[in-house]
CSV table of C-alpha atoms in Angstrom, one decimal:
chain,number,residue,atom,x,y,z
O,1109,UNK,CA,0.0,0.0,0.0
O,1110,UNK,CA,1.2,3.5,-0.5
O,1111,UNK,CA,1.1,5.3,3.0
O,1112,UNK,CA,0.6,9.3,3.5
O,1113,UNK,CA,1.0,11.3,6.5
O,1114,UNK,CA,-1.6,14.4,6.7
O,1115,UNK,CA,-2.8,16.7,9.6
O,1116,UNK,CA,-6.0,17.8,10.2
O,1117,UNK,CA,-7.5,21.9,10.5
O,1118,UNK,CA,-9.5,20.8,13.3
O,1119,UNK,CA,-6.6,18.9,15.9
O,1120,UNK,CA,-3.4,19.0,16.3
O,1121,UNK,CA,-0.8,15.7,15.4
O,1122,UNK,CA,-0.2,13.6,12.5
O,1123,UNK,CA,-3.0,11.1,10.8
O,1124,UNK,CA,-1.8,8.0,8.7
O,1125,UNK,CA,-3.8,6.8,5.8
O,1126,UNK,CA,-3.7,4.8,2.7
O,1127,UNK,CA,-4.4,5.8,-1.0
O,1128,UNK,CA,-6.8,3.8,-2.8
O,1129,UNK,CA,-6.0,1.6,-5.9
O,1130,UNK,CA,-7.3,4.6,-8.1
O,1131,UNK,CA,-4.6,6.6,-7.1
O,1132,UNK,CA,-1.7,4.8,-6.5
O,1133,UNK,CA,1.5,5.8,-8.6
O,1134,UNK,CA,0.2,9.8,-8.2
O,1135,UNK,CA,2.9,12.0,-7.6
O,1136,UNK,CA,1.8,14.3,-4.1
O,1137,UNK,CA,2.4,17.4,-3.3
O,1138,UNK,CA,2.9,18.6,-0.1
O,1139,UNK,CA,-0.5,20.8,0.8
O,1140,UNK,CA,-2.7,19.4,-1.4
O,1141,UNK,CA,-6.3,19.0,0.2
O,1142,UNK,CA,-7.2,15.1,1.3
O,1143,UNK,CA,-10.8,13.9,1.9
O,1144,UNK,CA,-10.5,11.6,5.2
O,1145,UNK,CA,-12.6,9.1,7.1
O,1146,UNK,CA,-11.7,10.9,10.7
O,1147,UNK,CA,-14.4,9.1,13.7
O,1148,UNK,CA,-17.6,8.8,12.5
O,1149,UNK,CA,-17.4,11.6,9.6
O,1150,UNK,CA,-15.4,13.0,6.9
O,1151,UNK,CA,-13.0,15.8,7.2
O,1152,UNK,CA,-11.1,17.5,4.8
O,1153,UNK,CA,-6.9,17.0,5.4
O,1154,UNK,CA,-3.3,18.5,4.3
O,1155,UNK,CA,-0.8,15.7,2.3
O,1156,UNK,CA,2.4,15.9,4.3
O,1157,UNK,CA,4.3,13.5,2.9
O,1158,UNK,CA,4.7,9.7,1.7
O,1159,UNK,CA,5.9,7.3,4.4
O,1160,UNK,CA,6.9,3.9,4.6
O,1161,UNK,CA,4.9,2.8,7.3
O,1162,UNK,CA,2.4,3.8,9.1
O,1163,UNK,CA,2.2,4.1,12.9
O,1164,UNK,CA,-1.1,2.0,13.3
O,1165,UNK,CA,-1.5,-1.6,12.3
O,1166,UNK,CA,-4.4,-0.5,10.0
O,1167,UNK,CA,-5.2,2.6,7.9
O,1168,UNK,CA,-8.0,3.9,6.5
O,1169,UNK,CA,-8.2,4.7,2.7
O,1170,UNK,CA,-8.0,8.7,1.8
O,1171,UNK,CA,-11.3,9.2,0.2
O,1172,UNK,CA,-10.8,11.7,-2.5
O,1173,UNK,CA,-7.4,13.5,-3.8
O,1174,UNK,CA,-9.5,17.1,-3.6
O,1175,UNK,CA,-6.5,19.2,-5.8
O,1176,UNK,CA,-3.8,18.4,-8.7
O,1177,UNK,CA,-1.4,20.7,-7.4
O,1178,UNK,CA,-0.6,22.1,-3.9
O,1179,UNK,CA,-2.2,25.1,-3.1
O,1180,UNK,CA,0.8,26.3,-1.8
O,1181,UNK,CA,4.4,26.9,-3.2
O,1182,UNK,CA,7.3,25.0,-1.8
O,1183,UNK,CA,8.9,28.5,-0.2
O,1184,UNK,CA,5.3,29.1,1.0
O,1185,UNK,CA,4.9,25.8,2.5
O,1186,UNK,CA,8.5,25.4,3.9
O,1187,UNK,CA,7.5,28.8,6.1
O,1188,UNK,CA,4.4,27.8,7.5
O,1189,UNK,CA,6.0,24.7,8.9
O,1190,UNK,CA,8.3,26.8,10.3
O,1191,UNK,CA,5.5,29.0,12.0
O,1192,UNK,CA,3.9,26.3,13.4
O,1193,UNK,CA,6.5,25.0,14.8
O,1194,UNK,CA,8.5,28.1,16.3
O,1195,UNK,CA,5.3,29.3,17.9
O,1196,UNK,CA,4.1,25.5,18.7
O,1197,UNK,CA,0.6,25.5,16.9
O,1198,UNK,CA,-0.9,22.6,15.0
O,1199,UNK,CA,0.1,22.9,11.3
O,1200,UNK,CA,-3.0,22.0,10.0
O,1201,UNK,CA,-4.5,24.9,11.5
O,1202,UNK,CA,-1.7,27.3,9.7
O,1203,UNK,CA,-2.1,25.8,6.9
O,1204,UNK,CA,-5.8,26.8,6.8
O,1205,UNK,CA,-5.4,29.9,8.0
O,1206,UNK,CA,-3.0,30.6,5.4
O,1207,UNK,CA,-6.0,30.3,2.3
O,1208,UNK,CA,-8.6,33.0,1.5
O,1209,UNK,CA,-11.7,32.0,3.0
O,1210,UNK,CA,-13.4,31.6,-0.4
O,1211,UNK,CA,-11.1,28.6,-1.0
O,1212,UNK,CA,-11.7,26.3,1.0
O,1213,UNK,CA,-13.3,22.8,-0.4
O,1214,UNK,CA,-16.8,21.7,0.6
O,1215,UNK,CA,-17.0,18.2,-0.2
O,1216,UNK,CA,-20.0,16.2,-1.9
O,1217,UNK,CA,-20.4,13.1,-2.4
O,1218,UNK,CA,-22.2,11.7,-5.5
O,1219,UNK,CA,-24.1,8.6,-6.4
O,1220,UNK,CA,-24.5,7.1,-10.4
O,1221,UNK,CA,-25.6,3.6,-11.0
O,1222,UNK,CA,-23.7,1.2,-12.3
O,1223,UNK,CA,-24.4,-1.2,-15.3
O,1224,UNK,CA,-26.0,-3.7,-12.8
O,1225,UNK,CA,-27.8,-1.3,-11.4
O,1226,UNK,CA,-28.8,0.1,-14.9
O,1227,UNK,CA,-30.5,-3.3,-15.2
O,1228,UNK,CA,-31.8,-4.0,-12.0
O,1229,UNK,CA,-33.7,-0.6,-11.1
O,1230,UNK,CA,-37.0,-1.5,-12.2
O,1231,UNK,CA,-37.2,-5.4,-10.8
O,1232,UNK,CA,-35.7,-5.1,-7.4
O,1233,UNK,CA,-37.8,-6.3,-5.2
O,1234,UNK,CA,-36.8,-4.0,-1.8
O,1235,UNK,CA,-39.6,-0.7,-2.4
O,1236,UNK,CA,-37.0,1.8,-0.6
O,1237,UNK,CA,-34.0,0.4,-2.7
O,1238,UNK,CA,-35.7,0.1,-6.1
O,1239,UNK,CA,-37.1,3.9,-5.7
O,1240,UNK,CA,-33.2,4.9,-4.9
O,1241,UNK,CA,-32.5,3.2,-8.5
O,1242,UNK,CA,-35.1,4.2,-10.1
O,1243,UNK,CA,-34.5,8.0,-9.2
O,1244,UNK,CA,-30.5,7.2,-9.8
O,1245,UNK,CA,-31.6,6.0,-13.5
O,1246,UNK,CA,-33.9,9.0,-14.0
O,1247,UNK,CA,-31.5,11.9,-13.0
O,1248,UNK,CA,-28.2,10.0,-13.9
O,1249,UNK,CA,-26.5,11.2,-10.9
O,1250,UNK,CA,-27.3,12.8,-7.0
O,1251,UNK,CA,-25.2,14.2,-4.5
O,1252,UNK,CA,-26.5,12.8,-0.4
O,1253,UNK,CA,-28.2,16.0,-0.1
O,1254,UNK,CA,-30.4,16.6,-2.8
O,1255,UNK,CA,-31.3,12.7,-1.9
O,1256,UNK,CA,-32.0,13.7,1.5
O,1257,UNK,CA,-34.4,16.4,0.5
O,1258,UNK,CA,-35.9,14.1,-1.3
O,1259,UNK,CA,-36.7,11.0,0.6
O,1260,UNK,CA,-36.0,12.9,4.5
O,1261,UNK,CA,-37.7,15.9,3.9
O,1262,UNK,CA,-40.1,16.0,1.6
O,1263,UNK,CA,-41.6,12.2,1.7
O,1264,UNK,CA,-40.0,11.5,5.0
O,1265,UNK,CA,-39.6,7.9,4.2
O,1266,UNK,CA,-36.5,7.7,5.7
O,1267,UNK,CA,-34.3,9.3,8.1
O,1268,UNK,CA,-30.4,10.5,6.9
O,1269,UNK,CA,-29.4,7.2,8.9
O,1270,UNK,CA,-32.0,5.1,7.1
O,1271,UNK,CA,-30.8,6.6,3.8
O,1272,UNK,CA,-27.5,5.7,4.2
O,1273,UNK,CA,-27.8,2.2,5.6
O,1274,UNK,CA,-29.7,1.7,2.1
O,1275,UNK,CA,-27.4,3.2,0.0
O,1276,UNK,CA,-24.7,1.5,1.9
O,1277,UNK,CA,-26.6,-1.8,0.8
O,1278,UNK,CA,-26.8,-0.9,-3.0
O,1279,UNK,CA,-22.8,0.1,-3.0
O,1280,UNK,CA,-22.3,-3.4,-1.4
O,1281,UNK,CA,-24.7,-5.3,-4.0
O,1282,UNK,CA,-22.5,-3.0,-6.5
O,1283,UNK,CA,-25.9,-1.8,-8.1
O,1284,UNK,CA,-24.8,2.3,-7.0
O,1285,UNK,CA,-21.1,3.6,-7.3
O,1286,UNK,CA,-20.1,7.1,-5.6
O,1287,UNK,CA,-17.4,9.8,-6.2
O,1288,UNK,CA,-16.5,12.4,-4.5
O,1289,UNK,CA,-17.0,16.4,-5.8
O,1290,UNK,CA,-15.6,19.5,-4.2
O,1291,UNK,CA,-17.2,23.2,-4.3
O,1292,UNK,CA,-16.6,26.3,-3.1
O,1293,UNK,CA,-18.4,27.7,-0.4
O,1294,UNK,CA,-21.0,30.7,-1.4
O,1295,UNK,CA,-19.5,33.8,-0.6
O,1296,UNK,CA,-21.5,36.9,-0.9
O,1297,UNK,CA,-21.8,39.1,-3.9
O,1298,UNK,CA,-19.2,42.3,-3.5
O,1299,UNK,CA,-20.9,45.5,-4.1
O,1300,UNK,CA,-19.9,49.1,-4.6
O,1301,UNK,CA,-21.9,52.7,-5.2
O,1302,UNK,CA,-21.1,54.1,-8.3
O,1303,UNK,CA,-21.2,57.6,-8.1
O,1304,UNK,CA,-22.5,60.0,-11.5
O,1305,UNK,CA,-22.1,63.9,-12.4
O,1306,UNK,CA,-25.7,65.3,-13.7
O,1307,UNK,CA,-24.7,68.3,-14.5
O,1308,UNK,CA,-22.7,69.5,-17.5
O,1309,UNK,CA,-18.9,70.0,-17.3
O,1310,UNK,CA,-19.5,73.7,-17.6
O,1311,UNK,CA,-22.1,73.9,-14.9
O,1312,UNK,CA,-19.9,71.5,-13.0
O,1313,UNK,CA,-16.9,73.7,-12.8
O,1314,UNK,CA,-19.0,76.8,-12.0
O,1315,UNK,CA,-20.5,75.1,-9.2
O,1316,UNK,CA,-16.8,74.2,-8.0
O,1317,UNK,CA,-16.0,77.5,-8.3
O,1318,UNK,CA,-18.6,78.5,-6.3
O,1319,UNK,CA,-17.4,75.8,-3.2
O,1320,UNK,CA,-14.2,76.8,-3.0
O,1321,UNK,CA,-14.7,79.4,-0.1
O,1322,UNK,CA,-17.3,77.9,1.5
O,1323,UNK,CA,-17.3,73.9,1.2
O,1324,UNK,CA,-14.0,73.0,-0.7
O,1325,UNK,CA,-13.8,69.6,-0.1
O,1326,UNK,CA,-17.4,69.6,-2.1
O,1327,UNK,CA,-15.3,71.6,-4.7
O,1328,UNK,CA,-12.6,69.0,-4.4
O,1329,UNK,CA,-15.1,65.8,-5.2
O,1330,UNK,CA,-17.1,67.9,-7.9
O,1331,UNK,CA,-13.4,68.0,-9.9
O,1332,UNK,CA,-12.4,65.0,-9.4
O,1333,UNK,CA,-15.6,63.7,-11.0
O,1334,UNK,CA,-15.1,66.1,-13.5
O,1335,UNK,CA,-11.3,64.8,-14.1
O,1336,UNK,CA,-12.6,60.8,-14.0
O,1337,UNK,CA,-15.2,61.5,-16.7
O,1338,UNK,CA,-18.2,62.5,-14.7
O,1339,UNK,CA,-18.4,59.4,-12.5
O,1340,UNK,CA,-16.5,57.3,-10.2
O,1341,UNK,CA,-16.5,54.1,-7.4
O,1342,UNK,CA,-16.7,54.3,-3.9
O,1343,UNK,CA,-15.1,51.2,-2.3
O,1344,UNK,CA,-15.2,50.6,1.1
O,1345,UNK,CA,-11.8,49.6,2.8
Protein backbone atom coordinates (compact mmCIF):
# COMPACT_ATOMS: atom_id res chain seq x y z
CA UNK A 1 0.00 0.00 0.00
CA UNK A 2 1.19 3.50 -0.49
CA UNK A 3 1.12 5.30 2.98
CA UNK A 4 0.63 9.29 3.50
CA UNK A 5 1.02 11.27 6.54
CA UNK A 6 -1.55 14.43 6.71
CA UNK A 7 -2.85 16.69 9.63
CA UNK A 8 -5.99 17.80 10.21
CA UNK A 9 -7.46 21.85 10.54
CA UNK A 10 -9.49 20.83 13.25
CA UNK A 11 -6.60 18.89 15.94
CA UNK A 12 -3.36 19.04 16.32
CA UNK A 13 -0.77 15.72 15.43
CA UNK A 14 -0.25 13.57 12.47
CA UNK A 15 -2.97 11.14 10.84
CA UNK A 16 -1.80 7.99 8.74
CA UNK A 17 -3.81 6.79 5.75
CA UNK A 18 -3.67 4.77 2.71
CA UNK A 19 -4.35 5.83 -1.01
CA UNK A 20 -6.85 3.81 -2.82
CA UNK A 21 -6.05 1.61 -5.88
CA UNK A 22 -7.28 4.63 -8.05
CA UNK A 23 -4.61 6.59 -7.15
CA UNK A 24 -1.70 4.80 -6.47
CA UNK A 25 1.48 5.79 -8.62
CA UNK A 26 0.17 9.77 -8.17
CA UNK A 27 2.90 11.99 -7.64
CA UNK A 28 1.85 14.27 -4.13
CA UNK A 29 2.44 17.36 -3.28
CA UNK A 30 2.88 18.58 -0.10
CA UNK A 31 -0.49 20.78 0.82
CA UNK A 32 -2.67 19.37 -1.37
CA UNK A 33 -6.33 18.95 0.19
CA UNK A 34 -7.17 15.05 1.30
CA UNK A 35 -10.78 13.85 1.95
CA UNK A 36 -10.46 11.60 5.21
CA UNK A 37 -12.62 9.12 7.12
CA UNK A 38 -11.75 10.91 10.70
CA UNK A 39 -14.45 9.11 13.67
CA UNK A 40 -17.56 8.80 12.46
CA UNK A 41 -17.38 11.61 9.64
CA UNK A 42 -15.36 12.99 6.88
CA UNK A 43 -13.02 15.82 7.20
CA UNK A 44 -11.11 17.55 4.76
CA UNK A 45 -6.92 17.02 5.35
CA UNK A 46 -3.34 18.48 4.30
CA UNK A 47 -0.79 15.73 2.32
CA UNK A 48 2.36 15.94 4.34
CA UNK A 49 4.31 13.46 2.87
CA UNK A 50 4.71 9.72 1.68
CA UNK A 51 5.92 7.29 4.45
CA UNK A 52 6.87 3.87 4.64
CA UNK A 53 4.88 2.76 7.33
CA UNK A 54 2.40 3.77 9.14
CA UNK A 55 2.17 4.09 12.86
CA UNK A 56 -1.12 2.01 13.30
CA UNK A 57 -1.52 -1.55 12.34
CA UNK A 58 -4.35 -0.49 10.00
CA UNK A 59 -5.22 2.56 7.93
CA UNK A 60 -8.03 3.94 6.53
CA UNK A 61 -8.15 4.72 2.70
CA UNK A 62 -7.99 8.74 1.82
CA UNK A 63 -11.34 9.18 0.16
CA UNK A 64 -10.76 11.66 -2.52
CA UNK A 65 -7.44 13.52 -3.78
CA UNK A 66 -9.54 17.12 -3.61
CA UNK A 67 -6.50 19.21 -5.77
CA UNK A 68 -3.81 18.40 -8.71
CA UNK A 69 -1.41 20.67 -7.42
CA UNK A 70 -0.64 22.12 -3.90
CA UNK A 71 -2.17 25.15 -3.09
CA UNK A 72 0.78 26.26 -1.79
CA UNK A 73 4.38 26.86 -3.25
CA UNK A 74 7.30 24.95 -1.79
CA UNK A 75 8.86 28.49 -0.23
CA UNK A 76 5.28 29.13 1.05
CA UNK A 77 4.94 25.81 2.53
CA UNK A 78 8.51 25.44 3.92
CA UNK A 79 7.50 28.82 6.14
CA UNK A 80 4.43 27.83 7.48
CA UNK A 81 6.03 24.73 8.86
CA UNK A 82 8.27 26.77 10.33
CA UNK A 83 5.49 29.00 12.04
CA UNK A 84 3.86 26.27 13.39
CA UNK A 85 6.50 25.00 14.80
CA UNK A 86 8.54 28.08 16.27
CA UNK A 87 5.27 29.29 17.92
CA UNK A 88 4.07 25.51 18.74
CA UNK A 89 0.58 25.51 16.89
CA UNK A 90 -0.86 22.57 14.98
CA UNK A 91 0.11 22.86 11.30
CA UNK A 92 -2.98 22.03 10.00
CA UNK A 93 -4.53 24.88 11.55
CA UNK A 94 -1.66 27.34 9.72
CA UNK A 95 -2.12 25.85 6.87
CA UNK A 96 -5.76 26.84 6.78
CA UNK A 97 -5.41 29.91 7.97
CA UNK A 98 -3.03 30.55 5.37
CA UNK A 99 -5.98 30.26 2.27
CA UNK A 100 -8.65 33.01 1.48
CA UNK A 101 -11.71 31.99 3.02
CA UNK A 102 -13.44 31.60 -0.38
CA UNK A 103 -11.11 28.63 -0.99
CA UNK A 104 -11.67 26.28 1.04
CA UNK A 105 -13.26 22.80 -0.42
CA UNK A 106 -16.78 21.69 0.63
CA UNK A 107 -17.03 18.24 -0.25
CA UNK A 108 -20.01 16.25 -1.88
CA UNK A 109 -20.36 13.09 -2.44
CA UNK A 110 -22.19 11.75 -5.46
CA UNK A 111 -24.15 8.59 -6.43
CA UNK A 112 -24.45 7.14 -10.36
CA UNK A 113 -25.63 3.59 -10.99
CA UNK A 114 -23.67 1.16 -12.27
CA UNK A 115 -24.40 -1.21 -15.30
CA UNK A 116 -25.98 -3.70 -12.83
CA UNK A 117 -27.79 -1.34 -11.39
CA UNK A 118 -28.83 0.06 -14.92
CA UNK A 119 -30.50 -3.33 -15.24
CA UNK A 120 -31.81 -3.97 -11.97
CA UNK A 121 -33.75 -0.61 -11.15
CA UNK A 122 -37.01 -1.47 -12.16
CA UNK A 123 -37.20 -5.44 -10.84
CA UNK A 124 -35.66 -5.12 -7.36
CA UNK A 125 -37.85 -6.28 -5.20
CA UNK A 126 -36.77 -3.97 -1.77
CA UNK A 127 -39.56 -0.73 -2.36
CA UNK A 128 -37.01 1.85 -0.65
CA UNK A 129 -34.00 0.41 -2.72
CA UNK A 130 -35.73 0.09 -6.13
CA UNK A 131 -37.12 3.85 -5.68
CA UNK A 132 -33.24 4.88 -4.92
CA UNK A 133 -32.46 3.24 -8.51
CA UNK A 134 -35.10 4.20 -10.09
CA UNK A 135 -34.52 8.01 -9.19
CA UNK A 136 -30.45 7.23 -9.77
CA UNK A 137 -31.64 6.01 -13.50
CA UNK A 138 -33.86 8.97 -14.05
CA UNK A 139 -31.53 11.91 -12.95
CA UNK A 140 -28.25 9.97 -13.86
CA UNK A 141 -26.54 11.21 -10.87
CA UNK A 142 -27.31 12.83 -6.98
CA UNK A 143 -25.19 14.20 -4.49
CA UNK A 144 -26.54 12.84 -0.38
CA UNK A 145 -28.18 16.05 -0.07
CA UNK A 146 -30.44 16.64 -2.84
CA UNK A 147 -31.26 12.70 -1.91
CA UNK A 148 -32.03 13.71 1.46
CA UNK A 149 -34.35 16.38 0.48
CA UNK A 150 -35.94 14.08 -1.32
CA UNK A 151 -36.73 11.00 0.61
CA UNK A 152 -35.97 12.93 4.48
CA UNK A 153 -37.67 15.86 3.89
CA UNK A 154 -40.15 15.96 1.57
CA UNK A 155 -41.62 12.18 1.66
CA UNK A 156 -39.97 11.51 4.95
CA UNK A 157 -39.64 7.89 4.24
CA UNK A 158 -36.50 7.65 5.70
CA UNK A 159 -34.27 9.29 8.10
CA UNK A 160 -30.36 10.52 6.90
CA UNK A 161 -29.38 7.24 8.85
CA UNK A 162 -31.99 5.15 7.07
CA UNK A 163 -30.85 6.59 3.76
CA UNK A 164 -27.46 5.73 4.22
CA UNK A 165 -27.81 2.20 5.56
CA UNK A 166 -29.67 1.73 2.07
CA UNK A 167 -27.39 3.20 -0.05
CA UNK A 168 -24.67 1.49 1.88
CA UNK A 169 -26.57 -1.77 0.76
CA UNK A 170 -26.78 -0.92 -2.95
CA UNK A 171 -22.82 0.09 -2.96
CA UNK A 172 -22.31 -3.37 -1.38
CA UNK A 173 -24.66 -5.33 -4.01
CA UNK A 174 -22.52 -2.96 -6.50
CA UNK A 175 -25.88 -1.82 -8.13
CA UNK A 176 -24.80 2.28 -7.02
CA UNK A 177 -21.15 3.60 -7.29
CA UNK A 178 -20.15 7.10 -5.62
CA UNK A 179 -17.39 9.76 -6.23
CA UNK A 180 -16.51 12.44 -4.47
CA UNK A 181 -17.03 16.42 -5.82
CA UNK A 182 -15.58 19.55 -4.21
CA UNK A 183 -17.23 23.21 -4.33
CA UNK A 184 -16.60 26.25 -3.11
CA UNK A 185 -18.35 27.73 -0.36
CA UNK A 186 -21.01 30.69 -1.40
CA UNK A 187 -19.51 33.78 -0.63
CA UNK A 188 -21.51 36.89 -0.88
CA UNK A 189 -21.77 39.13 -3.90
CA UNK A 190 -19.19 42.32 -3.52
CA UNK A 191 -20.86 45.47 -4.15
CA UNK A 192 -19.89 49.07 -4.62
CA UNK A 193 -21.92 52.66 -5.20
CA UNK A 194 -21.05 54.13 -8.33
CA UNK A 195 -21.24 57.61 -8.10
CA UNK A 196 -22.50 60.04 -11.48
CA UNK A 197 -22.13 63.86 -12.41
CA UNK A 198 -25.68 65.26 -13.69
CA UNK A 199 -24.73 68.31 -14.45
CA UNK A 200 -22.67 69.53 -17.49
CA UNK A 201 -18.91 69.98 -17.29
CA UNK A 202 -19.54 73.74 -17.60
CA UNK A 203 -22.14 73.90 -14.94
CA UNK A 204 -19.95 71.54 -12.96
CA UNK A 205 -16.89 73.70 -12.85
CA UNK A 206 -19.05 76.76 -11.97
CA UNK A 207 -20.50 75.07 -9.24
CA UNK A 208 -16.78 74.21 -8.03
CA UNK A 209 -16.02 77.51 -8.32
CA UNK A 210 -18.64 78.50 -6.25
CA UNK A 211 -17.42 75.82 -3.24
CA UNK A 212 -14.24 76.84 -3.04
CA UNK A 213 -14.66 79.41 -0.10
CA UNK A 214 -17.29 77.94 1.54
CA UNK A 215 -17.31 73.93 1.25
CA UNK A 216 -14.02 73.02 -0.72
CA UNK A 217 -13.79 69.61 -0.09
CA UNK A 218 -17.36 69.55 -2.14
CA UNK A 219 -15.35 71.60 -4.68
CA UNK A 220 -12.56 68.97 -4.38
CA UNK A 221 -15.07 65.79 -5.22
CA UNK A 222 -17.06 67.94 -7.91
CA UNK A 223 -13.37 67.98 -9.86
CA UNK A 224 -12.38 64.99 -9.39
CA UNK A 225 -15.62 63.71 -11.03
CA UNK A 226 -15.15 66.08 -13.50
CA UNK A 227 -11.32 64.81 -14.15
CA UNK A 228 -12.63 60.82 -13.97
CA UNK A 229 -15.22 61.52 -16.69
CA UNK A 230 -18.20 62.50 -14.72
CA UNK A 231 -18.44 59.38 -12.47
CA UNK A 232 -16.49 57.28 -10.18
CA UNK A 233 -16.53 54.11 -7.44
CA UNK A 234 -16.74 54.30 -3.94
CA UNK A 235 -15.10 51.25 -2.30
CA UNK A 236 -15.19 50.55 1.11
CA UNK A 237 -11.80 49.58 2.83
Amino acid sequence: MNYVECVLPETSGCFHYHLPQVAHGKTLEPGIRLLVPFGRGRKVAYFIRSIAVPDVPRTKAVLALLDQTSLFSAKLFKLLCWISEYYQTPLGGVLKAALPQGIHAVPRRKWTLTDQGKSECLSHKHLLKKEVLCLLNEKNALNDSELQNIFCREARVLDARGLNRVLSALKKQGLIQDEWETSLPPVRAKTCQRVLLRLSEHNALELAASLEKTAPRQAEAIKQLISEGGQTFLVDF
